[in-house]
PDB file of C-alpha atoms in Angstrom:
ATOM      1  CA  UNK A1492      33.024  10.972  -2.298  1.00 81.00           C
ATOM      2  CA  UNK A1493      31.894  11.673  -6.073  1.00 88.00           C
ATOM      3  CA  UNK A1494      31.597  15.415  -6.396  1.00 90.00           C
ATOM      4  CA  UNK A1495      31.089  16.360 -10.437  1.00 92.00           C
ATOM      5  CA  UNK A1496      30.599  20.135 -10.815  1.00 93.00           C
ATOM      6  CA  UNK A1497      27.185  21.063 -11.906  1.00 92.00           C
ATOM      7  CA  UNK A1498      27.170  20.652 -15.283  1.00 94.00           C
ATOM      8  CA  UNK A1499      28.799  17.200 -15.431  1.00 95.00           C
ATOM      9  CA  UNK A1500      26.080  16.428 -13.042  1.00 95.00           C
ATOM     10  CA  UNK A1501      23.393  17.700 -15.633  1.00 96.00           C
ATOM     11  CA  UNK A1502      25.296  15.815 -18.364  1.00 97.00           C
ATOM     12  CA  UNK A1503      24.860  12.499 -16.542  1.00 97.00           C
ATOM     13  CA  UNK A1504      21.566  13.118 -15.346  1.00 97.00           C
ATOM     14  CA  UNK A1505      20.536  14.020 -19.163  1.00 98.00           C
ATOM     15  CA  UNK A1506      22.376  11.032 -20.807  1.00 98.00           C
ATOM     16  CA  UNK A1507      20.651   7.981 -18.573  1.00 98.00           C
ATOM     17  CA  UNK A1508      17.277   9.675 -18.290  1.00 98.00           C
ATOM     18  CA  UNK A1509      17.498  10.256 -22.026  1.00 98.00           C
ATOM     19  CA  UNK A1510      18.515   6.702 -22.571  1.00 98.00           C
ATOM     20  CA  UNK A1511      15.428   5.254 -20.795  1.00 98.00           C
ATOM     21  CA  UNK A1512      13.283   7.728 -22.426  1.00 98.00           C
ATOM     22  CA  UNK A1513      14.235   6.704 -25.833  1.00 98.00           C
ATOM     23  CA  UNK A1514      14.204   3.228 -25.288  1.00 98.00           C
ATOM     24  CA  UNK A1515      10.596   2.837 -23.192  1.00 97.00           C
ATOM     25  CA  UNK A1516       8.556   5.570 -25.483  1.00 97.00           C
ATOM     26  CA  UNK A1517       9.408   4.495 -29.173  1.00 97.00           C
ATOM     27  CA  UNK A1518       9.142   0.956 -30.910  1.00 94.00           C
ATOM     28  CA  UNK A1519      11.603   0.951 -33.447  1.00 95.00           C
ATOM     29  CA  UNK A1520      15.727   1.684 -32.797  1.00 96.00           C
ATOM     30  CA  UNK A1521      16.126   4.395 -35.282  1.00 97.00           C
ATOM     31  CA  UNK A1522      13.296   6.183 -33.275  1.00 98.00           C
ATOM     32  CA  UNK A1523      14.717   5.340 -29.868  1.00 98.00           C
ATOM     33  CA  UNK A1524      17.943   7.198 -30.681  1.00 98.00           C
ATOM     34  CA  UNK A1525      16.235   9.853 -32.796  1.00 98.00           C
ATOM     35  CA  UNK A1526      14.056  10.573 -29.146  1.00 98.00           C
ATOM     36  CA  UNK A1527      16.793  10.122 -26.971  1.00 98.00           C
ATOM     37  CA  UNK A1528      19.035  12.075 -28.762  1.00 98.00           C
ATOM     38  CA  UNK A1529      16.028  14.846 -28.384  1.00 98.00           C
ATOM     39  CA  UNK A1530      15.425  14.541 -24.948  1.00 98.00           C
ATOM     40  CA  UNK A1531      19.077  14.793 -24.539  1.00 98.00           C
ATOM     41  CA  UNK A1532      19.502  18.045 -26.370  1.00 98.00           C
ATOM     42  CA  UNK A1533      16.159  19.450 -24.859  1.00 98.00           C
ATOM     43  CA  UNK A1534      17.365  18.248 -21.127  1.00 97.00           C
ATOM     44  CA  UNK A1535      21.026  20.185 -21.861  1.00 98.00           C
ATOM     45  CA  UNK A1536      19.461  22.727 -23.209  1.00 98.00           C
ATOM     46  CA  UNK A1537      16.931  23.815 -21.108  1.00 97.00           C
ATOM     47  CA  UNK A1538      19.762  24.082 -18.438  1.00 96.00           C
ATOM     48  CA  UNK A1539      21.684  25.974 -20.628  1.00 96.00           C
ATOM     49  CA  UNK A1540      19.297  28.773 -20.779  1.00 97.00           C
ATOM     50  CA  UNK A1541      17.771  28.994 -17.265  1.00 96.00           C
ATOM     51  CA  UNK A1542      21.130  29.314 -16.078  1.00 95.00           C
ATOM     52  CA  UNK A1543      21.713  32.531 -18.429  1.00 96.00           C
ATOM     53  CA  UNK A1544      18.465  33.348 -17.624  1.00 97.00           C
ATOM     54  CA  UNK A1545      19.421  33.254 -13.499  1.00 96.00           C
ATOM     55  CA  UNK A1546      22.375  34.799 -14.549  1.00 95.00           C
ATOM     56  CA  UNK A1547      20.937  37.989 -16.040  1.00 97.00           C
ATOM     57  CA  UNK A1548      18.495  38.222 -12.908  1.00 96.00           C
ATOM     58  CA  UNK A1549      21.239  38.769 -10.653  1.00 92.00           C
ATOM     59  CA  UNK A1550      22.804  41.758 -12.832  1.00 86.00           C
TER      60      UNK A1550
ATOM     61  CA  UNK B1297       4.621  14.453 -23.326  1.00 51.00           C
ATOM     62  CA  UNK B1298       2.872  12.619 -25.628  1.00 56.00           C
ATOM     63  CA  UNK B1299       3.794   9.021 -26.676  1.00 60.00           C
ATOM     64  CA  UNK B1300       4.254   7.561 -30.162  1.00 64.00           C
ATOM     65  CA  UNK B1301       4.507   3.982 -29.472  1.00 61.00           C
ATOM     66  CA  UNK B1302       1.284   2.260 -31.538  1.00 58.00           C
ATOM     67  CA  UNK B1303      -0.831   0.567 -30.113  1.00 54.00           C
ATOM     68  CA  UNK B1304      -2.674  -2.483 -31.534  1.00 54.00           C
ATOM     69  CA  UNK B1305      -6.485  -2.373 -31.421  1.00 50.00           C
ATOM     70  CA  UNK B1306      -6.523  -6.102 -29.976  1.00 47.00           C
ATOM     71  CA  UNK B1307      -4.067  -6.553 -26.876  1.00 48.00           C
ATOM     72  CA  UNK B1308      -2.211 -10.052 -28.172  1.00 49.00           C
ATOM     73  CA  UNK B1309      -0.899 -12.247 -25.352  1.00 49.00           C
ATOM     74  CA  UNK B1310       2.932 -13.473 -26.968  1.00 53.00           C
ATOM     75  CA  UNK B1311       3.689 -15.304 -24.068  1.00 57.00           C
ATOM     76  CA  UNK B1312       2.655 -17.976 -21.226  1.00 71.00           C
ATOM     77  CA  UNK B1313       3.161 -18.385 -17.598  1.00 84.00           C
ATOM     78  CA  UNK B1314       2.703 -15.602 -15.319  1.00 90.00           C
ATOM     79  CA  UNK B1315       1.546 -12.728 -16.931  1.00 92.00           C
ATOM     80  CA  UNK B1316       3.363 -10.067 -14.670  1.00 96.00           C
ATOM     81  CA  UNK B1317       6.511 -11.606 -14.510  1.00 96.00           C
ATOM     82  CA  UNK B1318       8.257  -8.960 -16.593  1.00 96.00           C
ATOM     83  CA  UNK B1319       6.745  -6.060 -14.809  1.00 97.00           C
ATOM     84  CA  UNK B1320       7.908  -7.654 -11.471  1.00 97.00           C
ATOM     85  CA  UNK B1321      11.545  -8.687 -12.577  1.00 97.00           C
ATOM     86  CA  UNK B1322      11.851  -5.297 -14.093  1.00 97.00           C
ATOM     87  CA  UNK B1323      11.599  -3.875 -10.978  1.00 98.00           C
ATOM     88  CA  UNK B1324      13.074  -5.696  -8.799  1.00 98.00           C
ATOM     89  CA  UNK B1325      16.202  -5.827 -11.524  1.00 98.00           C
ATOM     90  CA  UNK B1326      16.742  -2.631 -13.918  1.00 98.00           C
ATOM     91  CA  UNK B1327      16.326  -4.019 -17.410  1.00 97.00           C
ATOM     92  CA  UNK B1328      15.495  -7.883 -16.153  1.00 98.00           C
ATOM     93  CA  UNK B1329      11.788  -7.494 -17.796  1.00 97.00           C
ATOM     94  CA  UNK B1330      13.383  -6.844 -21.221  1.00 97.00           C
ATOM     95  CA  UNK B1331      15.863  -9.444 -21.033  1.00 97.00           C
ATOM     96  CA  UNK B1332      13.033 -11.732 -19.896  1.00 96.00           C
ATOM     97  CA  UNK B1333      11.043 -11.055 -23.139  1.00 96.00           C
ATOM     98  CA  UNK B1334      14.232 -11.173 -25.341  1.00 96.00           C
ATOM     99  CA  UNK B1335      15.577  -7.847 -25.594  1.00 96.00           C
ATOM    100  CA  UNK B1336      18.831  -8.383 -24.504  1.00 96.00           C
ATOM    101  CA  UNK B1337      20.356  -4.747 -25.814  1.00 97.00           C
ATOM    102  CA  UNK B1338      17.835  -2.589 -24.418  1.00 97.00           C
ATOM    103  CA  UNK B1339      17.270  -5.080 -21.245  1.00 98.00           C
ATOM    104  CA  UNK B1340      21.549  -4.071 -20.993  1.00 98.00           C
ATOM    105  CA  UNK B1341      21.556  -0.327 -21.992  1.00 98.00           C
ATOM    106  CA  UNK B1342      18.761   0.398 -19.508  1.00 98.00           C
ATOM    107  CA  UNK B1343      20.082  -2.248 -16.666  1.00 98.00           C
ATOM    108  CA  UNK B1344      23.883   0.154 -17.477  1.00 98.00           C
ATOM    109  CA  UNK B1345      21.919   3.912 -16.784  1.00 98.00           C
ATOM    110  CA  UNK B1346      19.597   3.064 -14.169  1.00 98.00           C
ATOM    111  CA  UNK B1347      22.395   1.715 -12.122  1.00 98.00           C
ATOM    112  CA  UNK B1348      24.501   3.931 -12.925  1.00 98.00           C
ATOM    113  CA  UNK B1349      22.293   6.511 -11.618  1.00 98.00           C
ATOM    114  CA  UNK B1350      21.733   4.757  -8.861  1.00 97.00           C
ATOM    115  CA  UNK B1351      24.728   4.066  -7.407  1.00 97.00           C
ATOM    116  CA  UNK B1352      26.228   7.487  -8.427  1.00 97.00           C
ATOM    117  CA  UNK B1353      23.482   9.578  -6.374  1.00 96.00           C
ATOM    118  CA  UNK B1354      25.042   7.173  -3.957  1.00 96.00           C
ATOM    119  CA  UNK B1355      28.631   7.826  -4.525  1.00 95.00           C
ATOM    120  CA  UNK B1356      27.446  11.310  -4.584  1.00 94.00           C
ATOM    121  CA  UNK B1357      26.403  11.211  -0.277  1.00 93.00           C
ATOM    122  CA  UNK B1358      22.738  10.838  -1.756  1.00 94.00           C
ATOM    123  CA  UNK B1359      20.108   9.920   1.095  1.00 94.00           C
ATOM    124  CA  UNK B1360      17.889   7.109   1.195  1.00 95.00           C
ATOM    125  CA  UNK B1361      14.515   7.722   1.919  1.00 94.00           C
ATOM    126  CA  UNK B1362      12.930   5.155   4.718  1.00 93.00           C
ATOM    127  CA  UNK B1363       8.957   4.532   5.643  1.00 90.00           C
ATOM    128  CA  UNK B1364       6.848   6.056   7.971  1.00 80.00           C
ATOM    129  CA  UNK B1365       8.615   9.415   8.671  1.00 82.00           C
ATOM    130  CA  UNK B1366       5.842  11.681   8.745  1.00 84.00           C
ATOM    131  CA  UNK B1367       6.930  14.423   6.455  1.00 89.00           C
ATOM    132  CA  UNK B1368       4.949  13.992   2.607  1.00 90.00           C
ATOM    133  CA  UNK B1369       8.048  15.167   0.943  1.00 91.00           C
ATOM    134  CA  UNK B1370       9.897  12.238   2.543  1.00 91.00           C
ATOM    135  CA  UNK B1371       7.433   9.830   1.495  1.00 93.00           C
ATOM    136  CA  UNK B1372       7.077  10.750  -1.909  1.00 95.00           C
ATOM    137  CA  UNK B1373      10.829  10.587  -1.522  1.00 95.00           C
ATOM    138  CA  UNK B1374      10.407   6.912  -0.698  1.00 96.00           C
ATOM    139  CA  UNK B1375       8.127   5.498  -3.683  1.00 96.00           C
ATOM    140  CA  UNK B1376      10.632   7.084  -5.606  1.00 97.00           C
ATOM    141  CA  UNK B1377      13.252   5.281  -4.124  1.00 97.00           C
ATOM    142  CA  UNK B1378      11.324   2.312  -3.699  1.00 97.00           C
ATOM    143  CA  UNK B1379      11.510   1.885  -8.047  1.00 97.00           C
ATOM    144  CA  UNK B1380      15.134   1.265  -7.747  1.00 97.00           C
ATOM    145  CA  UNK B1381      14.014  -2.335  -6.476  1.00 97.00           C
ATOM    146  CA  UNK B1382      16.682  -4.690  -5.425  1.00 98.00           C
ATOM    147  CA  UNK B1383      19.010  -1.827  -5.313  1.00 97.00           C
ATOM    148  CA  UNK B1384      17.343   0.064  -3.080  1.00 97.00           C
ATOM    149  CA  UNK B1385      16.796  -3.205  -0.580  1.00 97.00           C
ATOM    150  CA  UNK B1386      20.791  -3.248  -0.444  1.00 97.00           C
ATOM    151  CA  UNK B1387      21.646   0.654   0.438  1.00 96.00           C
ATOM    152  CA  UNK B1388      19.188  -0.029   3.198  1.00 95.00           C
ATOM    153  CA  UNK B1389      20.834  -3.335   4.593  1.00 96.00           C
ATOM    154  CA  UNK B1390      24.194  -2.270   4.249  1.00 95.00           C
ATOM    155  CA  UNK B1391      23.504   1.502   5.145  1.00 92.00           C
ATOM    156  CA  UNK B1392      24.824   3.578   2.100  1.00 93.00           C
ATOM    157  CA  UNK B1393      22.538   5.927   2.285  1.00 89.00           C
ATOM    158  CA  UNK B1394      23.409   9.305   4.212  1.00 85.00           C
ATOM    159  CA  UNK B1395      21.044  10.756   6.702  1.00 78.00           C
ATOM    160  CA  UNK B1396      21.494  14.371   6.289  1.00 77.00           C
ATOM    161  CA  UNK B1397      21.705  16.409   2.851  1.00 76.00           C
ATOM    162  CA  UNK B1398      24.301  19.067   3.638  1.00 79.00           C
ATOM    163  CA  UNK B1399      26.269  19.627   0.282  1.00 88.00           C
ATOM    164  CA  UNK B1400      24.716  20.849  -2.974  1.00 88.00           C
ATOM    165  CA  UNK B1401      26.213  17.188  -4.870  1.00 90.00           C
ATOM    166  CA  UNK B1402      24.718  15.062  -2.009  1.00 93.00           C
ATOM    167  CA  UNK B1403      21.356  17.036  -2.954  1.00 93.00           C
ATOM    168  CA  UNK B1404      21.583  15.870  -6.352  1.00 94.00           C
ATOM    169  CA  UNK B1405      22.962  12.088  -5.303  1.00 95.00           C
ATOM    170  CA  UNK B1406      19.437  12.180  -3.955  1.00 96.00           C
ATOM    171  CA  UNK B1407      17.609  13.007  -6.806  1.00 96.00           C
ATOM    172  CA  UNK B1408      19.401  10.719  -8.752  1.00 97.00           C
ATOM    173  CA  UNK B1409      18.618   7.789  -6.636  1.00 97.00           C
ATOM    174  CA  UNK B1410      15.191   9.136  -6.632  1.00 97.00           C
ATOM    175  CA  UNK B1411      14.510   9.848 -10.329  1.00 98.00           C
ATOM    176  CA  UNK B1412      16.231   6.480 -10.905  1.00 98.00           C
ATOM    177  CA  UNK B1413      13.790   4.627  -9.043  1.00 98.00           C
ATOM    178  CA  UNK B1414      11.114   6.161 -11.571  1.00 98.00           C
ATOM    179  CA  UNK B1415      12.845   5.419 -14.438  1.00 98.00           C
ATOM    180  CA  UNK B1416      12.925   1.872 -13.206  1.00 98.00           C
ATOM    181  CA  UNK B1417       9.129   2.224 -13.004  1.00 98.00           C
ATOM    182  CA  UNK B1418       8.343   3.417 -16.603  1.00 98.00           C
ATOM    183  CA  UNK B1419      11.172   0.384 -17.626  1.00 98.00           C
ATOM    184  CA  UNK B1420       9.419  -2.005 -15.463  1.00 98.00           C
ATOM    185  CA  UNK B1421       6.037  -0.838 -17.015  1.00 98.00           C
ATOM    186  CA  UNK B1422       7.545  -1.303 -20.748  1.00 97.00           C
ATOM    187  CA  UNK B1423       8.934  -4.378 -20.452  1.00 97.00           C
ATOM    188  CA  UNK B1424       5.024  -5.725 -19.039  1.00 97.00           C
ATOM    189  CA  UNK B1425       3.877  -4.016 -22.254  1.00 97.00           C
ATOM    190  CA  UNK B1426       6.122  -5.939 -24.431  1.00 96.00           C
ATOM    191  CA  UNK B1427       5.641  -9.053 -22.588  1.00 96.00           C
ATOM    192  CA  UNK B1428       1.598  -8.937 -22.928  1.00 95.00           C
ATOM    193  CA  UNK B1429       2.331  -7.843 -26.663  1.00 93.00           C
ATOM    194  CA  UNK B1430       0.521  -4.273 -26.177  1.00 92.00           C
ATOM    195  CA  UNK B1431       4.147  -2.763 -27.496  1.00 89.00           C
ATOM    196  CA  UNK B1432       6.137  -4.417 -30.509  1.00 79.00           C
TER     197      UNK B1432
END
């Protein structure tokens, strides 16, 4: 059985989603990396700081 | 989330024969709708992470969703699942799936099969776009 620790699962889960989003909503490569590159950062991101964010609720 | 593909003001039909054969292929195969309308890179990049996704929510002890269970959740659980196309038609004949979600990583095997199934969807729906010529 696979078993990545959470953030390698978030890391996954943000690099193919990101991928698809890039490539299906923008016409041009240099905007489907720009996007998915953003979505990427945003996805990583996000989970970043709601997990410092759960983090300081249970102090 | 708002999209910035353009849009033409006239939809332009590029190509003959049957007109959803992209949207179809692309679902049934991740990717199979771009490579049908020429795009062999992106038709292989998204064919590489949707199946990837796939079969690592499998790997993961991900469950498959079947039909008729009774519970919403489960069935919304199924259309999703029901995007991965072909993919999903072999977990269920050879039984990869697991029934019961026990483990936080088989949790998110399941919403990786799940959310690639949708992926699959929006893919499917791009590659009909490019094939009908409403995306360049």
């Amino acid at each position: 059985m696979l078993a990545p620790s959470h953030f390698s699962a978030v890391l996954l889960f943000a690099t193919f989603a990101s991928v698809v989003f890039g490539i299906t909503q923008r016409s041009t490569p240099k905007a489907m990396v720009q996007y998915g590159l953003y979505c990427w950062s945003i996805f990583v991101g996000v989970v970043i700081v709601a997990s410092w964010v759960m983090w300081l609720i249970r102090r | 989330m708002a999209s910035k593909v353009q849009v033409p003001a006239k939809t332009q039909t590029t190509s003959q024969g049957f007109l959803y054969s992209a949207l179809i292929l692309g679902w049934l195969v991740p990717g199979a709708g771009h490579v049908l309308t020429g795009r062999w890179v992106r038709g292989l990049l998204l064919f590489v992470s949707i199946a990837s996704m796939f079969w690592l929510g499998l790997a993961m002890q991900g469950k498959l969703y079947v039909p008729n269970t009774g519970d919403v959740l489960d069935m919304l659980g199924f259309a999703g699942d029901l995007g991965n196309g072909l993919f999903y038609a072999l977990g269920r004949i050879f039984d990869l799936g697991h029934g019961a979600v026990q483990i936080a990583t088989a949790d998110y095997g399941t919403k990786f099969v799940v959310v690639a199934g949708l992926l699959n969807f929006i893919s499917a729906v791009d590659a009909h776009n490019l094939r009908i010529g409403r995306k360049a």
